Amino acid sequence: MRIGLLSAAHLHVDAYVANLRAAGAEVVGLTDDDPGRGRAWCTAHGVPWVDSTDELLSRDLDGVVVCSETAAHRRDVEGVAAAGLGVLCEKPLATTEDDAKALVAACERAGVPLLTAFPMRYSPPMREVADLLGAGVLGEVQAAMGTNQGELPMRHRAWFVEPTRSGGGALMDHVVHLADVLRWYLDDEVVEVYAATNRLLHAPTVTVETGGVVLLTFASGVFASIDCSWSKPDVYPTWGGLRLDLVASEGVVGVDAFAQRLTVHGGSDGPLAWPEWGSDANQGLIDDFVGVLREERPPAVTGHDGLAATRVALAAARSAELGTPVALDPAP
Amino acid sequence: MRIGIVGAGSMGTVHAEGWAATDAELVAVCAEPGEAPTELAARHGARACATLEELLDLVDVVDVCAPTDLHHDLTLAAAAAGRHVICEKPLARTSAQARAMITACRDAGVQLHVGHVVRFFPEYALAKHTVDRGAIGVPAVLRFTRASYAPKGRDDDWFADPARSGGLLLDLMIHDLDQARWLAGPVTRVLARSRATLRPGSGPDHCLAVLTHEQGAITHVEASWAYPAPVFRTRFEVAGTTGVLDHDSDRDAPVRTIMAPTEDLADVPIPGSPMAESPYTTELRHFLAVLRGQTEPVVRAEDGLAALLMAEAAERSLHGGRVESVAPLEVPA
Ligand SMILES: NC(=O)c1ccc[n+]([C@@H]2O[C@H](COP(=O)([O-])OP(=O)(O)OC[C@H]3O[C@@H](n4cnc5c(N)ncnc54)[C@H](O)[C@@H]3O)[C@@H](O)[C@H]2O)c1
């Protein structure tokens, strides 16, 4: 499989290039709106630099991974779809509902697969919980409490905190993963969203919200909370984490997607380090993408899932602005 | 100081043990009128009183450990008799009752203390101290969890009757509502959601609330009676502008047992870690020092009222589905 990379804006591209090679795919090249950033990235990762998107798309590709700034996703995905190629698009799908709908529709029209980068769908601990729920041993889920907290992402990429390019702050960055997991686990859609946000953390550095607590209500009446705050300090041993507790009629289950790690004190890794030994969920995502392109089968996570999660994040932003819960039409 | 405990159930028993560790004297115990609690009294060499009046004649301090809906009347009776009052949380079944209690005790010239015992749990007290000394900057996003199985009353199931206990919000979530306010200041707005997952008909047993504080912090609170016994999980996390602190009773347990399932459950689950002294004892020892004029209270009756006002705002939000403002804490003049 011959894969092209559109932009090095999103830091996940660093992981994907290794994942693509491990999946046996050929990384044909990368282009970027910012040639300086793109060329430097290509040099660092041993990937050929390509001067333009048109040129990249003409290189007999099977699929493209879109890692541009969120506001550029629509343009990029529409371009790839028009070339008849499958797409894996970084999350969130877009900064507006119109853009998210348009890029999903473009892939549907072109008949090409679109995957949203929700690696939690491929995380073995997260899948184990899905299996437990599916087997019915826990009974009916009644409520869920999730956290997807992180450090301030601008340490790696400054555009994350520029609303015109990222669509917002902590809400846009960290609501979609758990929104997607919850839709997956509950097989249900969000009908109401409430969000309280603030900007006390990193206040002098950024203009977007850095703290956020979101309450989702599903059509069944089940509710779930998501703490999407950028509340992990710079000295935290890792970027953040994702945890979810589910209260069901027959029991309770908690999952920490990144609990599989060693604890290392001292030595060359500093006072405290958590090297991970769990399976790489990004590898699962990339394997699925390559498999979908090769075998023409449906992916485990689609553009529709990306659209639904993006709508939840956008509704959260609206709610935070209004200070009240906002209704969400489950089937727009 | 001569102490009299009113109510001889789970908390009455815990408090009696607490007083035994102090130099105050537990002289009398009473329960429902006509039913002198002989067993508890005998264990502590106290008099088992058949009536409240009998107890009031014997004591300086009345320690109210009766069901929540009785706190108001018992406190007013104690104040009328000129006795100081220590009252279990929640201070009262309603904020109006709590205001009346504060007024009555003030007018009678007696002290009124409320057993927000979580302030005396060492992990919470240390978190407060850590925040207050500025170690993590200004609290920005706070999280609290308090999750167990549903408690049972000693003689009847008054906990399951929201008219008596106030239900999950007043009985359980109130601990962390007080913590949120203690750590991050007054709360102005609340949105809450609840489910009745296990015992339909007896009110919500799982509830989440999102609080907005006057000074800008936001807080997530989970309170649950829907967890399988015998778990009592407590967690908190305070993300501040320069650092984060957290506690997780599962993760931080120094002793872990894995037991075959048993039916032998405490009526009222109580969280806690092995300590030299029970936080209930620490609390009572503190109130004793306050009563003797030796120290300033860590928690005041007004804090109990403030917690009730937050719980009532959350309760309104459960019913109306909207964000609710917390009524202002105007202490009766
Ligand atoms: N701080 C905590 O951790 C904590 C924990 C549990 C309960 N509580 C609070 O403590 C209070 C008591 O709860 P509990 O679990 O001990 O209940 P319980 O049912 O175990 O005990 C209640 C006692 O009050 C007695 N009683 C009933 N009517 C009375 C009356 N008219 N006059 C005097 N006594 C009467 C009962 O006979 C019983 O002995 C409640 O307000 C509850 O919310 C606090």
mmCIF file of N, CA, C and O in Angstrom, chain B residues 295-326:
data_model
loop_
_atom_site.group_PDB
_atom_site.id
_atom_site.type_symbol
_atom_site.label_atom_id
_atom_site.label_comp_id
_atom_site.label_asym_id
_atom_site.label_seq_id
_atom_site.Cartn_x
_atom_site.Cartn_y
_atom_site.Cartn_z
ATOM 1 N N THR B 295 -9.856 26.906 70.678
ATOM 2 C CA THR B 295 -9.474 27.029 69.260
ATOM 3 C C THR B 295 -10.658 27.504 68.437
ATOM 4 O O THR B 295 -11.804 27.447 68.882
ATOM 5 N N GLU B 296 -10.337 27.985 67.243
ATOM 6 C CA GLU B 296 -11.386 28.419 66.312
ATOM 7 C C GLU B 296 -11.915 27.209 65.560
ATOM 8 O O GLU B 296 -11.157 26.299 65.230
ATOM 9 N N PRO B 297 -13.207 27.173 65.263
ATOM 10 C CA PRO B 297 -13.751 26.003 64.562
ATOM 11 C C PRO B 297 -13.225 25.864 63.129
ATOM 12 O O PRO B 297 -13.067 26.852 62.422
ATOM 13 N N VAL B 298 -12.964 24.626 62.738
ATOM 14 C CA VAL B 298 -12.582 24.314 61.360
ATOM 15 C C VAL B 298 -13.817 24.370 60.459
ATOM 16 O O VAL B 298 -13.734 24.632 59.264
ATOM 17 N N VAL B 299 -14.959 24.097 61.030
ATOM 18 C CA VAL B 299 -16.206 24.126 60.263
ATOM 19 C C VAL B 299 -17.275 24.738 61.157
ATOM 20 O O VAL B 299 -17.368 24.444 62.345
ATOM 21 N N ARG B 300 -18.068 25.641 60.560
ATOM 22 C CA ARG B 300 -19.104 26.335 61.326
ATOM 23 C C ARG B 300 -20.479 25.878 60.854
ATOM 24 O O ARG B 300 -20.620 25.359 59.741
ATOM 25 N N ALA B 301 -21.466 26.145 61.695
ATOM 26 C CA ALA B 301 -22.842 25.807 61.321
ATOM 27 C C ALA B 301 -23.203 26.464 59.988
ATOM 28 O O ALA B 301 -23.912 25.884 59.160
ATOM 29 N N GLU B 302 -22.662 27.678 59.753
ATOM 30 C CA GLU B 302 -22.948 28.375 58.497
ATOM 31 C C GLU B 302 -22.423 27.590 57.298
ATOM 32 O O GLU B 302 -22.996 27.651 56.211
ATOM 33 N N ASP B 303 -21.331 26.865 57.500
ATOM 34 C CA ASP B 303 -20.825 26.020 56.405
ATOM 35 C C ASP B 303 -21.822 24.897 56.116
ATOM 36 O O ASP B 303 -22.010 24.497 54.966
ATOM 37 N N GLY B 304 -22.426 24.374 57.194
ATOM 38 C CA GLY B 304 -23.454 23.344 57.016
ATOM 39 C C GLY B 304 -24.645 23.894 56.248
ATOM 40 O O GLY B 304 -25.218 23.214 55.388
ATOM 41 N N LEU B 305 -25.001 25.136 56.555
ATOM 42 C CA LEU B 305 -26.093 25.793 55.825
ATOM 43 C C LEU B 305 -25.691 25.999 54.363
ATOM 44 O O LEU B 305 -26.478 25.720 53.446
ATOM 45 N N ALA B 306 -24.458 26.448 54.142
ATOM 46 C CA ALA B 306 -24.003 26.684 52.765
ATOM 47 C C ALA B 306 -24.051 25.390 51.954
ATOM 48 O O ALA B 306 -24.462 25.379 50.791
ATOM 49 N N ALA B 307 -23.645 24.291 52.578
ATOM 50 C CA ALA B 307 -23.674 23.002 51.876
ATOM 51 C C ALA B 307 -25.104 22.611 51.528
ATOM 52 O O ALA B 307 -25.386 22.090 50.441
ATOM 53 N N LEU B 308 -26.021 22.876 52.445
ATOM 54 C CA LEU B 308 -27.431 22.569 52.174
ATOM 55 C C LEU B 308 -27.953 23.411 51.012
ATOM 56 O O LEU B 308 -28.707 22.914 50.163
ATOM 57 N N LEU B 309 -27.557 24.673 50.952
ATOM 58 C CA LEU B 309 -28.022 25.540 49.862
ATOM 59 C C LEU B 309 -27.514 25.022 48.521
ATOM 60 O O LEU B 309 -28.233 25.056 47.513
ATOM 61 N N MET B 310 -26.283 24.517 48.499
ATOM 62 C CA MET B 310 -25.746 23.941 47.261
ATOM 63 C C MET B 310 -26.508 22.674 46.896
ATOM 64 O O MET B 310 -26.872 22.457 45.730
ATOM 65 N N ALA B 311 -26.759 21.830 47.892
ATOM 66 C CA ALA B 311 -27.484 20.577 47.629
ATOM 67 C C ALA B 311 -28.901 20.873 47.127
ATOM 68 O O ALA B 311 -29.410 20.195 46.234
ATOM 69 N N GLU B 312 -29.508 21.908 47.689
ATOM 70 C CA GLU B 312 -30.865 22.246 47.255
ATOM 71 C C GLU B 312 -30.870 22.789 45.829
ATOM 72 O O GLU B 312 -31.792 22.500 45.050
ATOM 73 N N ALA B 313 -29.836 23.552 45.459
ATOM 74 C CA ALA B 313 -29.740 24.026 44.071
ATOM 75 C C ALA B 313 -29.568 22.829 43.135
ATOM 76 O O ALA B 313 -30.191 22.759 42.065
ATOM 77 N N ALA B 314 -28.738 21.870 43.549
ATOM 78 C CA ALA B 314 -28.541 20.665 42.731
ATOM 79 C C ALA B 314 -29.848 19.893 42.607
ATOM 80 O O ALA B 314 -30.209 19.398 41.531
ATOM 81 N N GLU B 315 -30.568 19.813 43.695
ATOM 82 C CA GLU B 315 -31.858 19.107 43.697
ATOM 83 C C GLU B 315 -32.839 19.777 42.714
ATOM 84 O O GLU B 315 -33.504 19.096 41.929
ATOM 85 N N ARG B 316 -32.890 21.098 42.733
ATOM 86 C CA ARG B 316 -33.771 21.807 41.784
ATOM 87 C C ARG B 316 -33.336 21.512 40.351
ATOM 88 O O ARG B 316 -34.160 21.320 39.470
ATOM 89 N N SER B 317 -32.015 21.451 40.137
ATOM 90 C CA SER B 317 -31.516 21.183 38.791
ATOM 91 C C SER B 317 -31.901 19.776 38.333
ATOM 92 O O SER B 317 -32.236 19.561 37.168
ATOM 93 N N LEU B 318 -31.879 18.819 39.268
ATOM 94 C CA LEU B 318 -32.294 17.453 38.916
ATOM 95 C C LEU B 318 -33.710 17.463 38.394
ATOM 96 O O LEU B 318 -34.050 16.753 37.448
ATOM 97 N N HIS B 319 -34.563 18.256 39.021
ATOM 98 C CA HIS B 319 -35.977 18.213 38.664
ATOM 99 C C HIS B 319 -36.276 19.054 37.439
ATOM 100 O O HIS B 319 -37.020 18.630 36.569
ATOM 101 N N GLY B 320 -35.684 20.266 37.358
ATOM 102 C CA GLY B 320 -36.001 21.139 36.236
ATOM 103 C C GLY B 320 -35.093 20.941 35.035
ATOM 104 O O GLY B 320 -35.400 21.382 33.941
ATOM 105 N N GLY B 321 -33.936 20.291 35.248
ATOM 106 C CA GLY B 321 -33.018 20.057 34.138
ATOM 107 C C GLY B 321 -32.155 21.245 33.795
ATOM 108 O O GLY B 321 -31.308 21.165 32.920
ATOM 109 N N ARG B 322 -32.360 22.363 34.471
ATOM 110 C CA ARG B 322 -31.634 23.587 34.120
ATOM 111 C C ARG B 322 -30.483 23.848 35.085
ATOM 112 O O ARG B 322 -30.371 23.222 36.131
ATOM 113 N N VAL B 323 -29.671 24.822 34.698
ATOM 114 C CA VAL B 323 -28.634 25.312 35.599
ATOM 115 C C VAL B 323 -29.329 26.135 36.681
ATOM 116 O O VAL B 323 -30.190 26.959 36.371
ATOM 117 N N GLU B 324 -28.968 25.912 37.933
ATOM 118 C CA GLU B 324 -29.610 26.624 39.039
ATOM 119 C C GLU B 324 -28.589 27.460 39.791
ATOM 120 O O GLU B 324 -27.451 27.037 39.996
ATOM 121 N N SER B 325 -29.032 28.635 40.229
ATOM 122 C CA SER B 325 -28.181 29.463 41.078
ATOM 123 C C SER B 325 -28.277 28.978 42.514
ATOM 124 O O SER B 325 -29.340 28.545 42.960
ATOM 125 N N VAL B 326 -27.171 29.068 43.229
ATOM 126 C CA VAL B 326 -27.174 28.731 44.644
ATOM 127 C C VAL B 326 -27.668 29.944 45.420
ATOM 128 O O VAL B 326 -27.172 31.059 45.218
#
